[in-house]
Structures are given as C-alpha cells and as structure tokens.
CSV table of C-alpha atoms and ligand atoms in Angstrom, one decimal:
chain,number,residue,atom,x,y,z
A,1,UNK,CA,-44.3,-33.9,-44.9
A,2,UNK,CA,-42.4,-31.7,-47.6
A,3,UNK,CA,-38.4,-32.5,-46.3
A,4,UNK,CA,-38.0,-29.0,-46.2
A,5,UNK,CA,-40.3,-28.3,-43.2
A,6,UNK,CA,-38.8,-31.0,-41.4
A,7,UNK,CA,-35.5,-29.1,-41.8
A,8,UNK,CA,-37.5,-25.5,-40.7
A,9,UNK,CA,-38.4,-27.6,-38.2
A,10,UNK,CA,-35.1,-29.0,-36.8
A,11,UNK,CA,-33.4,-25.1,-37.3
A,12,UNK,CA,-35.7,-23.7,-35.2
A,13,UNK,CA,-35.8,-26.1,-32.4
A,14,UNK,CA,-31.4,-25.6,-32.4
A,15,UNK,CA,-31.9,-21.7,-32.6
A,16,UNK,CA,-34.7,-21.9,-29.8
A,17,UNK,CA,-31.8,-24.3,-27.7
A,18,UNK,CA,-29.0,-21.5,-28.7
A,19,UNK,CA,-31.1,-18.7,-27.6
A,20,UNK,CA,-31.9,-20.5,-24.6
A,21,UNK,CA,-28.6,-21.5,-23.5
A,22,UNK,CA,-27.6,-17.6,-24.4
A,23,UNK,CA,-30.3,-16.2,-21.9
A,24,UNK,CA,-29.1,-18.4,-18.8
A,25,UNK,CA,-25.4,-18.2,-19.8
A,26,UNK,CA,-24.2,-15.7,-16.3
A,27,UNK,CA,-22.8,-12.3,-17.3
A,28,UNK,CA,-19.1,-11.9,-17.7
A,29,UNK,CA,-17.6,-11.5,-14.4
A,30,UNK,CA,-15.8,-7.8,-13.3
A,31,UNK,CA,-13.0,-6.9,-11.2
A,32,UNK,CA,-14.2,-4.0,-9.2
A,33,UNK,CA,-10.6,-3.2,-7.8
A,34,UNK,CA,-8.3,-5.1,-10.6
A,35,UNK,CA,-5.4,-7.3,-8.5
A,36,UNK,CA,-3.3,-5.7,-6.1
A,37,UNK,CA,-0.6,-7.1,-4.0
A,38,UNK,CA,-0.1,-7.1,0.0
A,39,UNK,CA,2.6,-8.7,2.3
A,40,UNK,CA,1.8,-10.0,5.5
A,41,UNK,CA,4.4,-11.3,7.9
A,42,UNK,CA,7.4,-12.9,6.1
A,43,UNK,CA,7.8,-11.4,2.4
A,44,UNK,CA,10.4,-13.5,1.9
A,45,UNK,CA,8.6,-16.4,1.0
A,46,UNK,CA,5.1,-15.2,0.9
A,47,UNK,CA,2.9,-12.4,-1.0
A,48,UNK,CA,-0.8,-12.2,-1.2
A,49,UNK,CA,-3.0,-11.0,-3.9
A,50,UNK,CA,-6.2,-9.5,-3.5
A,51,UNK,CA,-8.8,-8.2,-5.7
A,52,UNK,CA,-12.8,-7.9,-5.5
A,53,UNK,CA,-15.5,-8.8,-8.2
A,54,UNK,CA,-18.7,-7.5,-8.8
A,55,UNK,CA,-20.6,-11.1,-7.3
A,56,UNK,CA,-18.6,-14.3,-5.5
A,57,UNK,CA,-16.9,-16.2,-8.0
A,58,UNK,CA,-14.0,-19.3,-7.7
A,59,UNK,CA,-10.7,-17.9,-9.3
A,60,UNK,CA,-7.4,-19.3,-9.7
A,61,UNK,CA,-4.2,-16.8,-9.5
A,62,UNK,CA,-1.0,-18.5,-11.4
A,63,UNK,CA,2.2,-17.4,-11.0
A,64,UNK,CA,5.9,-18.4,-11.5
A,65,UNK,CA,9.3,-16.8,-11.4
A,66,UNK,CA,9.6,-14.1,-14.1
A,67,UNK,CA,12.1,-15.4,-16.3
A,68,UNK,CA,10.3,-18.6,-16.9
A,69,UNK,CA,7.1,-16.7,-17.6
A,70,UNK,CA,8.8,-14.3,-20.0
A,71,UNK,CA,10.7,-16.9,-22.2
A,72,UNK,CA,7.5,-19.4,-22.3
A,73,UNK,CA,4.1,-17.1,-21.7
A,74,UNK,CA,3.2,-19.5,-19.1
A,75,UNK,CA,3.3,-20.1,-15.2
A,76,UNK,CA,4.8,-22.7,-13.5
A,77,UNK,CA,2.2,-22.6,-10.3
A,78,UNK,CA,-1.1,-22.3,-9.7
A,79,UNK,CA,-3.5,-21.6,-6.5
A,80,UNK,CA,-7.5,-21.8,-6.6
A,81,UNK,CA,-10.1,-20.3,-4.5
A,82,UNK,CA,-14.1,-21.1,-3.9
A,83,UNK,CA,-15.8,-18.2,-4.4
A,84,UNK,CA,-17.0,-18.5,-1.0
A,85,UNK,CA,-13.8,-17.7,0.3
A,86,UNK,CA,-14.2,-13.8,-0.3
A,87,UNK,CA,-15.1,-11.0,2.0
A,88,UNK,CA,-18.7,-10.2,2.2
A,89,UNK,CA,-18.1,-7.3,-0.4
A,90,UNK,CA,-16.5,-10.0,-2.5
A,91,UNK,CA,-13.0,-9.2,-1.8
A,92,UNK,CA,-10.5,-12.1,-2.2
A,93,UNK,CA,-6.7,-12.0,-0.4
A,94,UNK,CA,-4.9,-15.3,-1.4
A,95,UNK,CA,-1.3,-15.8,-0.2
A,96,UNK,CA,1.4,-17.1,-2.4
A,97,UNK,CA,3.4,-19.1,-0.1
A,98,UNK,CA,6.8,-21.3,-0.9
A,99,UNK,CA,8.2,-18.8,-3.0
A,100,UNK,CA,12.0,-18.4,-3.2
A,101,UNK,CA,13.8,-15.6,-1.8
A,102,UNK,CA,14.8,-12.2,-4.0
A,103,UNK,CA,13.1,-13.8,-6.8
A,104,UNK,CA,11.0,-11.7,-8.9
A,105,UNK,CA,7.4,-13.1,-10.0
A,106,UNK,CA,4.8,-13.2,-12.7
A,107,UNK,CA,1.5,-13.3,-11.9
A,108,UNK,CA,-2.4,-13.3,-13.2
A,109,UNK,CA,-5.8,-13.6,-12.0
A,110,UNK,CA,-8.1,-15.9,-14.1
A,111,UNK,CA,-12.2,-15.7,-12.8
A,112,UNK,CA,-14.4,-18.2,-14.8
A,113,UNK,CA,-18.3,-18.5,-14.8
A,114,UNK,CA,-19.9,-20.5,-17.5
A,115,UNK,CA,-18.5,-19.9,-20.7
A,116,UNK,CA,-17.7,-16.3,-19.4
A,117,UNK,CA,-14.3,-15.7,-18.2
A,118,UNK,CA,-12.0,-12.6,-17.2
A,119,UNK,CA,-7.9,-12.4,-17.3
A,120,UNK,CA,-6.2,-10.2,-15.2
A,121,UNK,CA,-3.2,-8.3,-16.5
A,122,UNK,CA,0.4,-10.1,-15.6
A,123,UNK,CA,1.5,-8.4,-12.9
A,124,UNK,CA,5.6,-8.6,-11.3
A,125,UNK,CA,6.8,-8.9,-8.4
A,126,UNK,CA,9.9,-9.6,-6.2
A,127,UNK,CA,10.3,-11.5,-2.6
A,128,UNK,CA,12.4,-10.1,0.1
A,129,UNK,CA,15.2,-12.4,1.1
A,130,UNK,CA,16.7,-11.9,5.3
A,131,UNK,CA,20.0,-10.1,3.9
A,132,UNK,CA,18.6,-8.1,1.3
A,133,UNK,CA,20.3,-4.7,1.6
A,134,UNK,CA,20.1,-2.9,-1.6
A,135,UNK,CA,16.6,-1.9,-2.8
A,136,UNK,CA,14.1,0.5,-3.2
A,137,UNK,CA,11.0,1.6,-1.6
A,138,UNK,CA,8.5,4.6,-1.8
A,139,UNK,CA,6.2,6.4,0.6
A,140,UNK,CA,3.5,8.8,0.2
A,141,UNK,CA,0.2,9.9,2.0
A,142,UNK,CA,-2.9,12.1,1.6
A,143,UNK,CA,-4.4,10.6,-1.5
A,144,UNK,CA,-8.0,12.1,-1.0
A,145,UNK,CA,-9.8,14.6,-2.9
A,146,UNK,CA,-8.3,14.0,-6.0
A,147,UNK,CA,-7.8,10.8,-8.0
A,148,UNK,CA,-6.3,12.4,-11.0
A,149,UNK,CA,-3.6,14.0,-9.0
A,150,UNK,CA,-3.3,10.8,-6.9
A,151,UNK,CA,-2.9,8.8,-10.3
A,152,UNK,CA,0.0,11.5,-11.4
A,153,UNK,CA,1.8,10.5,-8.1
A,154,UNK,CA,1.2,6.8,-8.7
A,155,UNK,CA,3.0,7.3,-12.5
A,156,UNK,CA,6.4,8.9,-11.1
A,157,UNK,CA,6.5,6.0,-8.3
A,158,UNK,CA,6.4,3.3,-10.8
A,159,UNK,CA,9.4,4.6,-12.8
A,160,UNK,CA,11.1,4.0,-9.7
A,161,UNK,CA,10.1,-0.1,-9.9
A,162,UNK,CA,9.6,0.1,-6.0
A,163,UNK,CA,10.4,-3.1,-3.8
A,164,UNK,CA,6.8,-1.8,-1.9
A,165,UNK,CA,4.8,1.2,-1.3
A,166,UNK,CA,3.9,2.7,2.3
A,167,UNK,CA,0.7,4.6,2.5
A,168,UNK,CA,1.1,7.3,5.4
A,169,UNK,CA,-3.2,7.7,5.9
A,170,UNK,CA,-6.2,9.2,4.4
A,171,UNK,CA,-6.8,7.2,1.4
A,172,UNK,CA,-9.8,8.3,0.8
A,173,UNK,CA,-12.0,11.3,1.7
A,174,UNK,CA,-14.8,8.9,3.8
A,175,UNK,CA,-13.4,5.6,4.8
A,176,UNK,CA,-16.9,3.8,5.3
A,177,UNK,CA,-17.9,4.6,2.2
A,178,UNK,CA,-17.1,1.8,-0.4
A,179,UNK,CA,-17.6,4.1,-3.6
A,180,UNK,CA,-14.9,6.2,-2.8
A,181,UNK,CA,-12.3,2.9,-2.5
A,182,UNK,CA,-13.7,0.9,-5.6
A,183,UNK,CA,-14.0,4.0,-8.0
A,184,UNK,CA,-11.4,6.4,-6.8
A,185,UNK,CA,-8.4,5.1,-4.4
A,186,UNK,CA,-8.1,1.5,-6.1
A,187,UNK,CA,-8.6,2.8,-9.8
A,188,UNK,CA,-5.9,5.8,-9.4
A,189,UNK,CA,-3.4,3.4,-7.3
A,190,UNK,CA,-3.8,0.2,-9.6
A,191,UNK,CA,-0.7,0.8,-11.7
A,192,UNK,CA,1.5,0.2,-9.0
A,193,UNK,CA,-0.6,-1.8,-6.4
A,194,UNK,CA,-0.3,-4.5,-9.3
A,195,UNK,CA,3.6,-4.5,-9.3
A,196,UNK,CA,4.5,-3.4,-5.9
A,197,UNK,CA,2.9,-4.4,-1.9
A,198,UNK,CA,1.1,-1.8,-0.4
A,199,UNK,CA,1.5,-1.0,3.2
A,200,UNK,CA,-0.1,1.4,5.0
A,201,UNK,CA,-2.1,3.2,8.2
A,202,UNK,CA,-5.3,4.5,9.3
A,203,UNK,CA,-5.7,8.2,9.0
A,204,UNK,CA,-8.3,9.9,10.3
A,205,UNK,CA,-11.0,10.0,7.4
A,206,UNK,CA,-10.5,6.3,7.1
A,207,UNK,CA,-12.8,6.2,10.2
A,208,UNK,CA,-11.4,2.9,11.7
A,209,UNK,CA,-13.8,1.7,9.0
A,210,UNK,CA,-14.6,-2.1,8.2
A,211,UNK,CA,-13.4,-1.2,4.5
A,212,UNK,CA,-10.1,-0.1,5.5
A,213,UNK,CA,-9.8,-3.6,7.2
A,214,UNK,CA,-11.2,-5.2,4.5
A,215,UNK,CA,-9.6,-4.0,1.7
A,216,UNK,CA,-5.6,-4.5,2.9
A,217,UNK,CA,-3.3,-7.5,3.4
A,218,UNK,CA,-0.8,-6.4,6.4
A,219,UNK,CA,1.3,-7.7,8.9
A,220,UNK,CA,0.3,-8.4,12.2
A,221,UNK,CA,0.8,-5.9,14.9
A,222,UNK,CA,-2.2,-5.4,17.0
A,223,UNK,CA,-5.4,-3.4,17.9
A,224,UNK,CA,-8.1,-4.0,15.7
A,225,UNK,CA,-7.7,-7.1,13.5
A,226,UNK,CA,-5.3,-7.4,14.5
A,227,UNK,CA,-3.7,-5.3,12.5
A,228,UNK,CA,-4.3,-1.3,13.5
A,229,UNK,CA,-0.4,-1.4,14.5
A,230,UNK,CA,1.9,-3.8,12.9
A,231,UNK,CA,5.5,-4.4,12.3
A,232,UNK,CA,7.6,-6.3,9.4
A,233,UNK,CA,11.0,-6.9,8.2
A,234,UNK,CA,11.9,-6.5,4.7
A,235,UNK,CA,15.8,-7.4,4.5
A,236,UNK,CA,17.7,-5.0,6.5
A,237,UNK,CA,14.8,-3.0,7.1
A,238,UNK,CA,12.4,-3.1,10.1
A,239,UNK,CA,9.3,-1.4,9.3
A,240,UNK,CA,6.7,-0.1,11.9
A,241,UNK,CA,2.8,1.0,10.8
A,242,UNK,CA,1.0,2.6,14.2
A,243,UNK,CA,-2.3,4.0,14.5
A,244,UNK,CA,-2.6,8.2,15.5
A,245,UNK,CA,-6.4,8.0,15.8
A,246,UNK,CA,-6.4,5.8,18.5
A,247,UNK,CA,-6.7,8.3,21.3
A,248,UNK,CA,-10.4,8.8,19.9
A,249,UNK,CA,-11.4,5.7,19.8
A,250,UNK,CA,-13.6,4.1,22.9
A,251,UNK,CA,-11.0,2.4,25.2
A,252,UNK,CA,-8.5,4.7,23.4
A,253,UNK,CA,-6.0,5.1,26.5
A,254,UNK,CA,-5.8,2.0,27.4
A,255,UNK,CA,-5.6,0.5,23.6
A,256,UNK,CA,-2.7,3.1,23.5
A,257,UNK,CA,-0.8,2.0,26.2
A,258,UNK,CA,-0.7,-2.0,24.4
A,259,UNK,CA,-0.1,-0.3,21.5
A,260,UNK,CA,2.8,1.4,23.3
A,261,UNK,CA,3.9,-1.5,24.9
A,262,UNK,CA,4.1,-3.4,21.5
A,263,UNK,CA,6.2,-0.7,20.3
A,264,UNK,CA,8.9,-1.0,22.9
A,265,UNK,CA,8.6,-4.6,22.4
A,266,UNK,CA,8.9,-4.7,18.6
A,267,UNK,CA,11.7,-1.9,18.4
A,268,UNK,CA,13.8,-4.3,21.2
A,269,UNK,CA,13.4,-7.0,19.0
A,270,UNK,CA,14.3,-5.3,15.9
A,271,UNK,CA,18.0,-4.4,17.3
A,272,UNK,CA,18.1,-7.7,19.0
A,273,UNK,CA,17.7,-9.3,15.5
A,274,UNK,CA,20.3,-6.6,14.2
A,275,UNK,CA,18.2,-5.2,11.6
A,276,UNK,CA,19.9,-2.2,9.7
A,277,UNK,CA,17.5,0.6,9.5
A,278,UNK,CA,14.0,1.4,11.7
A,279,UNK,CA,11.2,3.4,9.7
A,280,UNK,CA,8.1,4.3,11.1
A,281,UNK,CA,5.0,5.4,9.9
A,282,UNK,CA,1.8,6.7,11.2
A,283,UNK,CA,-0.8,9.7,10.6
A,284,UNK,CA,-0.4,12.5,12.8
A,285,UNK,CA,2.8,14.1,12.6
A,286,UNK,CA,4.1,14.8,16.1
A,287,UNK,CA,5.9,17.9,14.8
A,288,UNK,CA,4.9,19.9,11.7
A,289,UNK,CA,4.9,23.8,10.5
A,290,UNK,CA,1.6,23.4,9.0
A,291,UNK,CA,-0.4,26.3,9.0
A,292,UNK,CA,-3.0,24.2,10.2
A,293,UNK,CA,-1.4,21.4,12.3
A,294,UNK,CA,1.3,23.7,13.7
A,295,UNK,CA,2.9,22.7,16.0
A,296,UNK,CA,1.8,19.1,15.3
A,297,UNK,CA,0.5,16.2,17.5
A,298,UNK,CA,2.3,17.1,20.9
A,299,UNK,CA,0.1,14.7,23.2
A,300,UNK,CA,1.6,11.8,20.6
A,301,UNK,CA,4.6,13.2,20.6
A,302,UNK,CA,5.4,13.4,24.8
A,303,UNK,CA,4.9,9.8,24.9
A,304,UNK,CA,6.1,8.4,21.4
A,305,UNK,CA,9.6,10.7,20.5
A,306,UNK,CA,11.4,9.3,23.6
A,307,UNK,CA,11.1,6.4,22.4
A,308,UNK,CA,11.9,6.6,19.0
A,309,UNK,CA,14.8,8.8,20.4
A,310,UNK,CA,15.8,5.7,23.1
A,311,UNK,CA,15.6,2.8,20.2
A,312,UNK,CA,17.9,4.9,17.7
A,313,UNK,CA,14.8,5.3,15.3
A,314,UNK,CA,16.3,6.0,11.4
A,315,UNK,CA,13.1,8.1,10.3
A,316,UNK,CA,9.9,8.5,10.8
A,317,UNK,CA,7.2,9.1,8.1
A,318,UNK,CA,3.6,10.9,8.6
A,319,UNK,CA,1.0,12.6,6.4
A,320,UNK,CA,-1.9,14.6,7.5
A,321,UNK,CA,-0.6,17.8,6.5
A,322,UNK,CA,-1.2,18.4,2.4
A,323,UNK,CA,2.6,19.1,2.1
A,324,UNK,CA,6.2,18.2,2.5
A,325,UNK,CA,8.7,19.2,5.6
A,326,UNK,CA,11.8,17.5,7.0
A,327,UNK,CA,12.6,17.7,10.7
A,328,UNK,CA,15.1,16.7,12.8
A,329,UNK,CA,14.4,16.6,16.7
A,330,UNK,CA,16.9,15.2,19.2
A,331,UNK,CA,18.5,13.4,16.5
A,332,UNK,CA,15.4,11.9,14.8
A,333,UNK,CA,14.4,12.4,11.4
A,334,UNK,CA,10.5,13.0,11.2
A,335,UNK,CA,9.5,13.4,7.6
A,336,UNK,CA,5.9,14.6,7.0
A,337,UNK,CA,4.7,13.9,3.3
A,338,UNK,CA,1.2,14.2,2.5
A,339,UNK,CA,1.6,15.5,-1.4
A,340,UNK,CA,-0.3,12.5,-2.9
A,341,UNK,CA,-3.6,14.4,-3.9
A,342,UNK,CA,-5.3,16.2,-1.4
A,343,UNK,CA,-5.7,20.0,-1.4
A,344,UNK,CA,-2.0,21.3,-0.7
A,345,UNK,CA,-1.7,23.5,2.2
A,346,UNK,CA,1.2,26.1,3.3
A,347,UNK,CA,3.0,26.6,6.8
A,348,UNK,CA,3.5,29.3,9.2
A,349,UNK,CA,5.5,31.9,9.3
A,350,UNK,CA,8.2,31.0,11.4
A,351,UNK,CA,8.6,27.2,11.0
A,352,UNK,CA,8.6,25.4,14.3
A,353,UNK,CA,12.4,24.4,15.6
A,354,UNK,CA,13.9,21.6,14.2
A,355,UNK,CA,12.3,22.1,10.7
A,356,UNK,CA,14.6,22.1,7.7
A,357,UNK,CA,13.0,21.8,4.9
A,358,UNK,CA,9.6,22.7,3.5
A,359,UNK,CA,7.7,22.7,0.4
A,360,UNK,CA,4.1,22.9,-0.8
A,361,UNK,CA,4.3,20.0,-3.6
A,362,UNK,CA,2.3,16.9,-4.5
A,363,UNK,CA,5.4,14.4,-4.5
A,364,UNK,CA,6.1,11.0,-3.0
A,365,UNK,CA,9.0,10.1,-1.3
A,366,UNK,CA,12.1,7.9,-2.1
A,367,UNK,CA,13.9,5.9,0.1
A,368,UNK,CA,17.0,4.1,-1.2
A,369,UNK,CA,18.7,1.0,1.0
A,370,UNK,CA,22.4,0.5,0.0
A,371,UNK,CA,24.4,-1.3,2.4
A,372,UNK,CA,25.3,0.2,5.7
A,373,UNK,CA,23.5,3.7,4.6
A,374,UNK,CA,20.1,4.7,3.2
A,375,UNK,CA,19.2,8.2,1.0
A,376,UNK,CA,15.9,9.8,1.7
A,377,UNK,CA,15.0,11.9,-1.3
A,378,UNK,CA,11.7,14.2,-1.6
A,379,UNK,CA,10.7,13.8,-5.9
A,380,UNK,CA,8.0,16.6,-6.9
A,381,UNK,CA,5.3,15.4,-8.7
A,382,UNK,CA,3.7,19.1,-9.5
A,383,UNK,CA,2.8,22.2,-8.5
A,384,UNK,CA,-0.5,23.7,-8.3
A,385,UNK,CA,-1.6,27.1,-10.0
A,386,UNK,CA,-5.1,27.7,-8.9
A,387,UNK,CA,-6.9,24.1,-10.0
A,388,UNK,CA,-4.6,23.1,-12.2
A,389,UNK,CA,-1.5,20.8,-11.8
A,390,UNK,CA,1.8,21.9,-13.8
A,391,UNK,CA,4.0,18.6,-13.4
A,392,UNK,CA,7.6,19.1,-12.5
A,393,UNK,CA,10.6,17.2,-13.2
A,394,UNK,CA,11.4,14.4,-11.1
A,395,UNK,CA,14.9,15.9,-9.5
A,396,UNK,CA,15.0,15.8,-5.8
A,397,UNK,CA,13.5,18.5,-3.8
A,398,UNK,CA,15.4,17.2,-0.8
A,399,UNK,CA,17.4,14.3,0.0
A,400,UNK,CA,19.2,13.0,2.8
A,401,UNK,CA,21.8,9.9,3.7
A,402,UNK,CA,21.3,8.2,7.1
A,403,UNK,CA,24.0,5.4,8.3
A,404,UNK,CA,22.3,2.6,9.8
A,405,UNK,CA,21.4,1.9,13.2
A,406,UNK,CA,23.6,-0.7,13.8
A,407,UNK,CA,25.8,-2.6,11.8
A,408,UNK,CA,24.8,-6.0,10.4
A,409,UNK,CA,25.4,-9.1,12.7
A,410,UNK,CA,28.3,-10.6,10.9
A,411,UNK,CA,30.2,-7.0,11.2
A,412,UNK,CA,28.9,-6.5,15.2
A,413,UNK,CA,31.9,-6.5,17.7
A,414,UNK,CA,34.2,-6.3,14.7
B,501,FE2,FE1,-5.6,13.5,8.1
C-alpha cells in the first residue's frame, strides 16, 4: 500500500473520532435566571444563592471575603451541588453558611457539563452582624406590566449599594406562569438581585403560586412553606413579611388568625430582644387614597393597625396601588409604594385622613438606619407622559426621620 493512503487512512479515522466526540459532546449549559441572592433566618452568618438552568446540572458556587478576592482573582471557599439537588424547574438555592459577620463577599457560579462549562458574573455581598446599626436598605413593589420600567427602578436602587431589597407584591402580571418570572421579573431585577438579598411578599397576581415558592429564599414565618409570613432580624432591624391575600384563600380565616397570632408573637419577641426599629411589609395597604383602592383594605386594617399601634410599629410598607402616599394613622407610619413598573394610577379628590403625601411616580423607596434614628426617603425614578417614561433626578420626593422604638439594650434603664 502507497504510505500515503495509509496516512488518508489514519486522518480520517481521527476526524471521524473528532466529529464523533463533537456530536455527543452536551450543549453549553444556560442560566435561565442568572444568580441571585436570598437570606433566610440568620444573615449574619449565612446567605443563599439561587439560580436556575435550562436542564439539571452539578455546580459549584465559590466565594470568599471581598478583599481577598479583589487583590488575588480568586476565592478562598468553595460549596458544590449534584444536579439533582434542584427544584423540579431546575432551580438551585444553596446556603453559604460560616461566614463572618459585617464582612462583604465575592461570589460566582461555575456549571460544568462535558467540556462545556458556564461562569457566572462575581457578584458582592455583605453579612449582617447582631449590632449592626448603620446601613442601607431599599423597598419597592408593583413590578408587573413593564420590565423596562421595572429595570429603570432596579438601576437607581443599585447606586444606592443596598444592604437588601424588600419586594412589597406583584412581581409579575400572572404568578403561575413561569415565562413571565424567567424572561421578565428575573432579567429586569438581575442587577441588583446579584449584589443585594431579595425579600419579599405575595401579592395578589402572584396567585399563591408554586413559582412564587419556588423561586425565593426567605425566612421562616409560617403559612404555606412555610414561609407565606415570616420575620428576620437584620442588625437593629426587625423585619416582618405578611400575606394580604390570605382572606381568599380556602381555610383563609382560620390561617389568618395563626398568622395573627404569629404576629403578636414575633413583634413581643422583637422588643424583648430590644431590636431598634420594626418594618413591616405586606400587599394590601390598609389605608390608601387611591382612586381605586380608596379607602384601602379596612377589613385588614380593624384587625392588624391595633396591633401595629400596641407593639410601637416604626413603619409599615405596602404596594398594590401603582403610586406613592405617606400616611400617618394613630401614630403609625403606613407607606404605600407601588412605583416599580406597573401602570401608575392617581387618587381621589379629597385624600383620605391621615394622608400626607402623594405622588403618581415610578420610584423605590430608601430607608436609611443610623443609630438610634432611621430616614425614610421616597427617590423618583420617572414620570410618565402618555407611554413614555421621562426619568427624573434622584432628589427625594419625600423623606422622613423616625427615632427608634426602643433604645438598644446596653442604653435600656440608663
Ligand atoms: Fe396588587
């Protein structure tokens, strides 16, 4: 045989082998929703990072204090997961546990299959420690509709480098549909989710859906879950999620008496433990001007303002209604902000009593902890005229200082 058809020979056989390998190498893997973070019961040592992928794959998430990672490129830590261990929509929520306290984190996401393999971006983040009493945090609600306008609220939050993010409901237009989460909520919030735990409540077009339950890492409370209602500290702050819907849910009377009876329970504990400041957050605002929702949610509110009036409540947050309004009723601040990318609505005429400020705005709120006080400010976002969104600059629309509920333990009887 001429040597050259020997060679032919042996080139095609390693092609035919290259090809072959090629054709059963796996396709690269995808993050549907790219990593976002959640905190569950004690975010001082613990913060969990979720993401989904397009099929169940193992994954490792490395992470180390910030400082290391930005003077070497590299993490100290490392935690792996089968890819068995994700939801049946192939979500993953792993918890990074031992961390120190008021530390601030790198962190990445590496999936491998095959040759194939996908990095996450490095994402930050910081731990809570027990006495931490000067940070930042943000809220907003009402994210449906519109992703675009959700995204422009997303942008001015992150200039503020929040410490977290509370969601105050209606994150997406339908919850049980899992299109709207993986190609509108999680695209528009991914900026921040990466860098900063998200929190946050059913409202009604979640639905009480298995997606909702899915797709978040929170603190247990109670109800479905586990966690329909739930309650955390972060520093000097006690922070309280409940559910609005419940009353139409089956069993809803009775699921709203526990979830009442945690409430009393929690707040009790809260002072007992001499946390600082108490913010709640829920849907349904029990008072609003709305044009719609006027005079708000007065079934709610007979049986839940007493008792945010009796445990010296600091604020309390809702959405619901496509706007902004301030209220204070019987000494309790009820703030309603639902400017995160839904349809903005206006108010009534005559505002209902107690109602102090108002404004039709997509806008996020600010909340600032310093010591013995805290300053809630209301940034605009934009303004619409007709469909379209003229952005505004980020000086407060409203802002107001509340002292603390109590003063910390060491300072108590002093
Ligand atoms: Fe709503």
């Amino acid at each position: 045989m001429h040597a050259w058809r020997y060679w032919i020979g042996i080139g095609a056989v390693i092609l035919l082998l290259f090809i072959g390998i090629g054709l059963h190498q796996p396709a690269p893997p995808v993050f549907v929703r790219s990593p976002y973070l959640g905190i569950e019961d004690d975010p001082t040592t613990t913060v969990v990072v979720s993401w989904k992928l397009d099929r169940p794959l193992p994954g490792v998430v490395r992470f180390g204090p910030w400082t290391e990672y930005e003077k070497t490129g590299t993490f100290s830590s490392a935690v792996s997961v089968s890819a068995d261990s994700g939801t049946e929509d192939f979500v993953y929520h792993v918890p990074l546990s031992g961390l120190s306290p008021d530390t601030e984190y790198a962190y990445r996401v590496d999936i491998k299959v095959g040759l194939a393999s996908r990095e996450s971006d490095v994402g930050r983040f910081w731990t809570a420690s027990s006495d931490l009493d000067h940070f930042v945090f943000t809220v907003y609600g009402d994210t449906r509709t519109y992703p675009d306008r959700h995204a422009l609220v997303v942008k001015a939050m992150e200039t503020d480098h929040p410490r977290f993010v509370v969601h105050t409901g209606d994150l997406v237009e339908t919850g049980g549909v899992e299109m709207l989460w993986d190609e509108r909520f999680f695209p528009a919030v991914a900026p921040l989710a990466a860098d900063a735990p998200y929190l946050t409540v059913l409202g009604n077009h979640e639905q009480n859906s298995p997606q909702y339950y899915e797709g978040f890492s929170l603190p247990s409370g109670g109800g479905k879950d586990g966690k329909e209602w739930w309650s955390v500290d972060y520093g000097t702050v006690h922070l309280v999620g409940l559910d609005t819907n419940i009353l139409t849910l089956p069993h809803g009377f009775r699921l709203n008496r526990e979830q009442i009876s945690w409430l009393k329970e929690d707040l009790a504990a809260a002072k007992a433990r001499g946390e600082r400041f108490i913010f709640v957050f829920f849907h349904h605002p029990l008072f609003s001007s709305d044009l719609e929702y006027a005079p708000g949610n007065t079934g709610l509110r007979t049986l839940w303002h007493p008792i945010f009036k009796e445990y010296g409540v600091t604020a309390v947050f809702s959405g619901h209604c496509h706007n902004y309004e301030r209220l204070v009723e019987d000494g309790v601040n009820y703030i309603v902000t639902g400017g995160g990318g839904a349809p903005l609505s206006g108010f009534t005429a005559d505002p209902i009593p107690g109602s102090v400020k108002r404004a039709e705005l997509l806008h996020y709120i600010r909340v600032t902890i310093s010591g013995e006080q805290a300053e809630i400010e209301m940034v605009p976002v934009g303004k619409m005229e007709g469909n379209s969104v003229t952005q505004l600059p980020p000086e407060p629309f409203d802002s107001l200082t509340v002292p603390a509920v109590q003063t910390s333990p060491s300072t108590l009887g002093s």
